[in-house]
Amino acid sequence: MQISIQKTKVSRLGSVDFNDLPFGKIKSDHMFVVDYSSGRWHDARIVPFDHISLSPANSALHYGQSIFEGMKSQIDSRGVPLIFRPEQNLKRLNLSAQRMCMPVLPEKLFLEGLKKLISIDKGWIPEGSGKSLYIRPFMFATDDSVGVKVSESYMFIIFTSPVSPYYNQPLKIKVADKYVRAFDGGVGAAKAAGNYGASMLPTKEAYGQGYHQVMWMDGHEFKYIEETGTTNVFFVIGDRVITPALDGNILDGITRKSCIQLLEDKGVHVEQKRVDINEIIEASKNGILNDAFCTGTAASVVHIELFNYRGNDIILPNVAERKWSNYLGEKLDNIKCGIEADKHGWILEVNETQSA
Ligand code: COI
């Protein structure tokens, strides 16, 4: 499909303070938009980033057929934009779409639109430690009807935002003991907007008690660890590295799977299993809980400082002593900005000609 390009007449780039990039607030000049109706995607276009007009009866606003992804781009020493594992994001977007009864997006359309957009807004990719261009693809229903039914029309958009790290300190986490994020047969594995809407109240309550995030537990017994509000989680007990298995209730994180691969490259087997919170508490009591960390696109690899379970703090060792989280954070950053060899073929290079 041909992608039409309408560039902005006046770039906002000159007005941006790249030393002050609060996550997600600043939007780059352009966005990629595609419409879906009558059973097909059409009118792919790159246009200036702007508001869109929606009917008050827009069905996504009422019934939540809305899904999204998060990716990042960094620039290498030659000035070439690099995108980390975008085909994995498309795969997950399409799984979310299937679960939410929405149309899947063809890979070629997604990648062509993405590459053109990043090439056009290349000047928005910030340089410097932990900074990147955050890429937000999303899809939502656009039917103008309040009947509860599958929408027949959709819009897919990608916009971008220069960002600093999502978290700038080790996290204090509250283990959920009242609210549940996902349940068997639900939409926990989908990156559905409603999952995040439902997390707002529990997260606000956790903030109020001095925590940065909630750690979600299984919905049956509040016993098995799932993920945090914005990331997957890993634990290191002695020499064992453990992470909750993909059980249909948690997100199949791209940073999660990349960390597993990087650890396997070092000969470290990662146990993907049901993680009983009591195993973690026991390890902490025995002095062998050596590390706990979160992984996500926005967050990258971030240390957990402590988590609070039913009123008791489980405190992790000093971050300087954390072997694997420190290794993974640095290794991933280096691969993403082209300092280290991309031996798994994770990096998509965006060349100049791709904006033509
Ligand atoms: C991401 O890591 O990209 C996410 O989507 C998590 C959060 C910003 C919602």
Coordinates of C-alpha atoms and ligand atoms in Angstrom, one line a residue:
M1 CA 0.0 0.0 0.0
Q2 CA 1.3 3.5 -0.9
I3 CA 1.9 5.7 2.1
S4 CA 1.2 9.3 1.5
I5 CA 3.4 11.9 3.2
Q6 CA 2.4 15.3 4.3
K7 CA 5.2 17.0 6.3
T8 CA 4.6 19.7 8.9
K9 CA 5.2 23.3 7.7
V10 CA 6.7 24.3 11.0
S11 CA 8.7 21.8 13.0
R12 CA 8.4 22.1 16.8
L13 CA 11.9 20.5 17.2
G14 CA 13.6 23.8 18.0
S15 CA 11.4 24.5 21.0
V16 CA 12.2 21.2 22.8
D17 CA 14.6 21.1 25.8
F18 CA 16.3 17.7 25.4
N19 CA 17.6 18.0 28.9
D20 CA 14.1 17.9 30.2
L21 CA 12.1 15.0 28.7
P22 CA 9.3 13.9 31.1
F23 CA 8.1 10.6 29.9
G24 CA 5.5 10.8 27.1
K25 CA 4.7 14.5 27.3
I26 CA 6.5 15.7 24.2
K27 CA 5.4 14.5 20.8
S28 CA 7.5 14.5 17.7
D29 CA 6.3 16.3 14.5
H30 CA 4.6 13.5 12.7
M31 CA 2.4 10.5 13.1
F32 CA 1.6 7.5 10.9
V33 CA -2.2 6.8 10.5
V34 CA -4.1 4.0 8.7
D35 CA -7.9 3.5 8.6
Y36 CA -9.8 0.2 8.6
S37 CA -13.3 -0.2 7.2
S38 CA -15.2 -2.5 4.9
G39 CA -12.8 -5.3 5.9
R40 CA -9.5 -3.7 4.8
W41 CA -6.8 -1.3 5.8
H42 CA -6.6 1.8 3.6
D43 CA -5.4 5.4 3.4
A44 CA -2.0 4.9 5.0
R45 CA -0.5 8.3 5.6
I46 CA 2.1 10.3 7.5
V47 CA 0.7 13.6 8.6
P48 CA 1.7 16.3 11.2
F49 CA 1.0 15.1 14.8
D50 CA -2.3 16.7 15.7
H51 CA -5.6 16.1 17.5
I52 CA -8.0 13.7 15.9
S53 CA -11.8 14.1 15.7
L54 CA -14.0 11.4 17.2
S55 CA -17.8 11.1 17.7
P56 CA -18.9 11.2 21.3
A57 CA -20.4 7.8 20.5
N58 CA -17.0 6.3 19.5
S59 CA -17.3 2.7 20.6
A60 CA -13.7 2.4 21.9
L61 CA -14.4 5.2 24.4
H62 CA -17.4 3.3 25.6
Y63 CA -16.4 -0.4 25.4
G64 CA -12.7 -0.4 25.3
Q65 CA -11.7 -2.0 22.0
S66 CA -8.3 -0.3 22.3
I67 CA -4.8 -1.8 22.3
F68 CA -1.3 -0.5 22.2
E69 CA 2.4 -1.2 22.1
G70 CA 5.7 0.4 23.2
M71 CA 9.0 0.4 21.3
K72 CA 12.1 2.5 21.4
S73 CA 14.6 3.9 18.8
Q74 CA 18.1 5.1 19.4
I75 CA 20.7 6.6 17.1
D76 CA 24.0 4.9 16.5
S77 CA 27.4 6.5 16.1
R78 CA 26.9 6.8 12.3
G79 CA 23.7 8.7 12.8
V80 CA 21.5 5.8 11.8
P81 CA 18.2 5.3 13.8
L82 CA 17.9 1.8 15.3
I83 CA 14.7 0.2 16.4
F84 CA 14.7 -2.7 18.8
R85 CA 12.7 -5.8 17.8
P86 CA 9.7 -4.1 16.2
E87 CA 8.5 -7.3 14.6
Q88 CA 8.0 -8.7 18.1
N89 CA 5.8 -5.7 18.9
L90 CA 3.7 -6.3 15.8
K91 CA 3.3 -10.0 16.8
R92 CA 2.0 -9.0 20.2
L93 CA -0.2 -6.2 18.8
N94 CA -1.8 -8.7 16.5
L95 CA -2.3 -11.2 19.4
S96 CA -3.9 -8.4 21.4
A97 CA -6.1 -7.5 18.4
Q98 CA -7.3 -11.1 18.0
R99 CA -8.2 -11.3 21.8
M100 CA -10.1 -8.0 21.5
C101 CA -11.8 -9.0 18.3
M102 CA -10.0 -6.3 16.2
P103 CA -8.4 -6.6 12.8
V104 CA -4.7 -7.7 12.5
L105 CA -2.3 -5.4 10.9
P106 CA -0.1 -6.6 8.0
E107 CA 3.6 -6.7 8.8
K108 CA 4.7 -4.9 5.7
L109 CA 2.3 -2.0 6.4
F110 CA 3.4 -1.7 10.0
L111 CA 7.2 -1.8 9.2
E112 CA 7.0 0.5 6.2
G113 CA 5.0 3.1 8.1
L114 CA 7.3 2.8 11.1
K115 CA 10.5 3.1 9.1
K116 CA 9.2 6.1 7.2
L117 CA 8.0 7.8 10.4
I118 CA 11.3 7.3 12.2
S119 CA 13.3 8.4 9.2
I120 CA 11.2 11.7 8.9
D121 CA 11.4 12.4 12.6
K122 CA 15.0 11.2 13.0
G123 CA 16.0 14.6 14.5
W124 CA 13.8 13.9 17.5
I125 CA 15.8 10.9 18.7
P126 CA 17.6 12.1 21.8
E127 CA 21.1 11.2 22.6
G128 CA 22.6 10.6 26.0
S129 CA 22.4 8.1 28.8
G130 CA 19.1 6.3 29.0
K131 CA 17.4 8.6 26.5
S132 CA 15.5 7.4 23.5
L133 CA 12.6 8.0 21.1
Y134 CA 9.6 6.2 22.6
I135 CA 7.3 4.8 19.9
R136 CA 3.7 4.3 20.6
P137 CA 1.7 2.2 18.1
F138 CA -2.0 1.8 19.0
M139 CA -5.3 0.7 17.5
F140 CA -8.8 1.5 18.5
A141 CA -12.4 1.1 17.3
T142 CA -14.0 4.0 15.5
D143 CA -17.6 3.0 15.0
D144 CA -20.0 5.8 15.8
S145 CA -22.5 3.7 17.7
V146 CA -23.3 2.8 21.3
G147 CA -24.6 -0.6 20.5
V148 CA -22.4 -3.2 22.3
K149 CA -21.0 -5.0 19.3
V150 CA -17.7 -5.5 17.5
S151 CA -16.7 -2.3 15.8
E152 CA -16.5 -2.4 12.0
S153 CA -14.1 0.4 11.7
Y154 CA -10.7 1.1 13.3
M155 CA -7.8 3.5 13.3
F156 CA -4.1 2.5 13.7
I157 CA -1.7 5.3 14.7
I158 CA 2.0 5.4 15.5
F159 CA 3.4 8.6 17.2
T160 CA 6.7 9.1 18.9
S161 CA 8.0 10.9 21.9
P162 CA 11.6 11.7 23.0
V163 CA 12.0 10.4 26.6
S164 CA 14.3 10.0 29.5
P165 CA 14.2 6.7 31.5
Y166 CA 10.7 5.9 32.8
Y167 CA 12.1 5.3 36.3
N168 CA 15.1 7.1 37.6
Q169 CA 15.5 5.1 40.9
P170 CA 15.2 1.6 42.2
L171 CA 11.6 0.7 42.8
K172 CA 9.6 0.2 46.0
I173 CA 6.8 -2.1 45.2
K174 CA 3.6 -3.0 47.0
V175 CA 2.5 -6.6 46.5
A176 CA -1.2 -6.7 45.7
D177 CA -3.4 -8.2 48.4
K178 CA -6.7 -6.8 47.4
Y179 CA -7.0 -6.0 43.7
V180 CA -6.4 -8.4 40.8
R181 CA -5.1 -7.4 37.3
A182 CA -6.0 -10.5 35.4
F183 CA -7.7 -13.8 35.7
D184 CA -7.6 -17.1 33.8
G185 CA -9.5 -16.7 30.5
G186 CA -9.3 -12.9 30.8
V187 CA -7.3 -10.4 28.8
G188 CA -4.1 -10.3 30.9
A189 CA -1.8 -11.3 28.0
A190 CA -3.2 -8.6 25.8
K191 CA -1.8 -5.1 25.9
A192 CA -5.4 -3.8 26.2
A193 CA -6.0 -0.2 27.3
G194 CA -8.5 -1.4 29.9
N195 CA -5.8 -3.4 31.8
Y196 CA -4.1 -0.1 32.5
G197 CA -7.3 1.8 33.3
A198 CA -8.1 -0.9 35.9
S199 CA -4.6 -0.5 37.5
M200 CA -5.0 3.2 38.2
L201 CA -6.8 2.9 41.6
P202 CA -4.5 0.2 43.0
T203 CA -1.5 2.1 41.8
K204 CA -2.7 5.4 43.2
E205 CA -3.3 3.7 46.6
A206 CA 0.2 2.2 46.5
Y207 CA 1.7 5.6 45.6
G208 CA -0.2 7.1 48.6
Q209 CA 1.6 4.5 50.8
G210 CA 5.0 5.4 49.4
Y211 CA 5.5 2.8 46.7
H212 CA 6.2 3.3 43.0
Q213 CA 4.4 0.3 41.7
V214 CA 2.1 -2.6 42.4
M215 CA 3.2 -6.2 42.0
W216 CA 0.3 -8.2 40.7
M217 CA -0.5 -11.6 42.1
D218 CA -2.6 -14.5 40.8
G219 CA -6.3 -14.0 41.2
H220 CA -7.0 -17.2 43.0
E221 CA -4.8 -17.1 46.1
F222 CA -2.6 -13.9 45.9
K223 CA 0.3 -16.4 46.1
Y224 CA 1.9 -16.5 42.7
I225 CA 3.7 -13.4 41.3
E226 CA 2.7 -12.2 37.9
E227 CA 4.1 -8.8 36.9
T228 CA 4.2 -5.2 38.0
G229 CA 2.0 -2.4 36.6
T230 CA 4.5 -1.6 33.8
T231 CA 6.9 -4.4 33.7
N232 CA 7.8 -8.1 34.0
V233 CA 9.8 -9.3 37.0
F234 CA 12.9 -11.4 37.6
F235 CA 14.4 -12.8 40.9
V236 CA 17.8 -14.2 41.6
I237 CA 18.0 -16.7 44.4
G238 CA 21.5 -17.9 45.0
D239 CA 22.6 -18.6 41.4
R240 CA 19.1 -19.4 40.1
V241 CA 17.4 -16.8 37.9
I242 CA 13.6 -17.1 38.0
T243 CA 10.7 -15.3 36.3
P244 CA 7.0 -16.0 36.2
A245 CA 6.0 -18.2 33.3
L246 CA 3.8 -16.9 30.5
D247 CA 0.5 -18.3 31.9
G248 CA -1.9 -16.3 29.8
N249 CA -2.3 -13.7 32.5
I250 CA 0.9 -11.8 32.0
L251 CA 2.4 -9.9 29.1
D252 CA 4.9 -11.6 26.9
G253 CA 7.5 -8.8 27.4
I254 CA 10.0 -8.2 24.7
T255 CA 12.6 -7.0 27.2
R256 CA 11.7 -10.1 29.3
K257 CA 12.4 -12.5 26.4
S258 CA 15.6 -10.5 25.4
C259 CA 16.9 -10.8 29.0
I260 CA 16.2 -14.5 29.0
Q261 CA 18.2 -14.9 25.8
L262 CA 21.1 -12.7 27.0
L263 CA 21.3 -14.8 30.2
E264 CA 21.2 -18.0 28.2
D265 CA 24.0 -16.7 26.0
K266 CA 26.0 -16.5 29.3
G267 CA 25.1 -20.1 30.1
V268 CA 22.5 -19.1 32.7
H269 CA 19.3 -21.1 32.5
V270 CA 16.3 -18.9 33.4
E271 CA 13.6 -20.8 35.2
Q272 CA 10.2 -19.8 33.8
K273 CA 7.7 -21.1 36.4
R274 CA 5.0 -20.2 38.9
V275 CA 6.8 -18.0 41.4
D276 CA 5.4 -18.5 44.9
I277 CA 5.9 -15.3 46.9
N278 CA 6.8 -17.6 49.9
E279 CA 9.8 -18.9 48.0
I280 CA 11.0 -15.3 47.6
I281 CA 10.4 -14.4 51.3
E282 CA 12.2 -17.6 52.4
A283 CA 15.2 -16.8 50.2
S284 CA 15.3 -13.3 51.7
K285 CA 15.2 -14.7 55.2
N286 CA 18.1 -17.1 54.3
G287 CA 20.1 -14.2 52.8
I288 CA 20.1 -15.7 49.3
L289 CA 17.7 -13.3 47.5
N290 CA 20.5 -11.6 45.6
D291 CA 18.5 -9.6 43.1
A292 CA 15.1 -8.6 41.9
F293 CA 14.5 -6.5 38.9
C294 CA 11.8 -5.3 36.5
T295 CA 12.0 -5.4 32.7
G296 CA 10.0 -3.5 30.1
T297 CA 10.4 -1.3 27.1
A298 CA 9.7 2.0 28.8
A299 CA 11.5 1.0 32.0
S300 CA 14.3 -1.1 30.5
V301 CA 16.0 -3.0 33.3
V302 CA 15.2 -1.4 36.7
H303 CA 16.3 -2.6 40.2
I304 CA 13.7 -3.4 42.8
E305 CA 14.8 -1.8 46.1
L306 CA 12.1 -3.5 48.3
F307 CA 8.7 -5.0 48.1
N308 CA 6.1 -4.9 50.8
Y309 CA 4.1 -8.0 51.3
R310 CA 1.2 -7.9 53.8
G311 CA 2.9 -5.1 55.8
N312 CA 6.4 -6.5 55.8
D313 CA 9.3 -5.1 53.7
I314 CA 11.5 -7.5 51.8
I315 CA 14.7 -5.6 51.2
L316 CA 17.0 -6.3 48.3
P317 CA 20.8 -6.0 48.4
N318 CA 22.6 -2.8 47.4
V319 CA 22.3 -2.2 43.7
A320 CA 26.1 -2.2 43.1
E321 CA 26.1 -5.9 44.2
R322 CA 23.5 -7.0 41.6
K323 CA 25.3 -9.0 39.1
W324 CA 22.6 -9.9 36.5
S325 CA 20.4 -6.8 36.5
N326 CA 23.5 -4.6 36.1
Y327 CA 24.8 -6.8 33.3
L328 CA 21.5 -7.0 31.5
G329 CA 20.8 -3.2 31.8
E330 CA 24.2 -2.3 30.3
K331 CA 24.2 -5.0 27.7
L332 CA 20.7 -4.2 26.4
D333 CA 21.5 -0.4 26.3
N334 CA 24.6 -1.2 24.3
I335 CA 22.9 -3.4 21.8
K336 CA 20.0 -0.9 21.3
C337 CA 22.4 2.0 20.4
G338 CA 24.7 -0.1 18.3
I339 CA 27.7 -0.1 20.7
E340 CA 27.6 -3.9 20.9
A341 CA 27.2 -6.4 18.1
D342 CA 23.6 -7.4 17.4
K343 CA 24.2 -11.1 17.2
H344 CA 20.6 -12.1 17.4
G345 CA 19.4 -9.8 14.7
W346 CA 17.2 -7.7 17.0
I347 CA 18.0 -4.3 15.5
L348 CA 16.2 -2.8 12.6
E349 CA 18.2 -0.1 10.9
V350 CA 16.3 2.8 9.4
N351 CA 18.1 4.1 6.3
E352 CA 17.7 7.5 4.7
T353 CA 16.1 6.2 1.5
Q354 CA 13.2 4.7 3.6
S355 CA 11.6 8.2 3.9
A356 CA 11.5 8.7 0.2
Ligands
COI1 C1 6.1 0.0 27.8 O1 7.0 -0.4 28.5 O2 6.2 0.4 26.6 C2 4.7 0.0 28.3 O3 3.8 -0.1 27.5 C3 4.5 0.2 29.7 C4 3.9 1.4 30.1 C5 4.6 2.7 29.7 C6 2.4 1.5 29.9

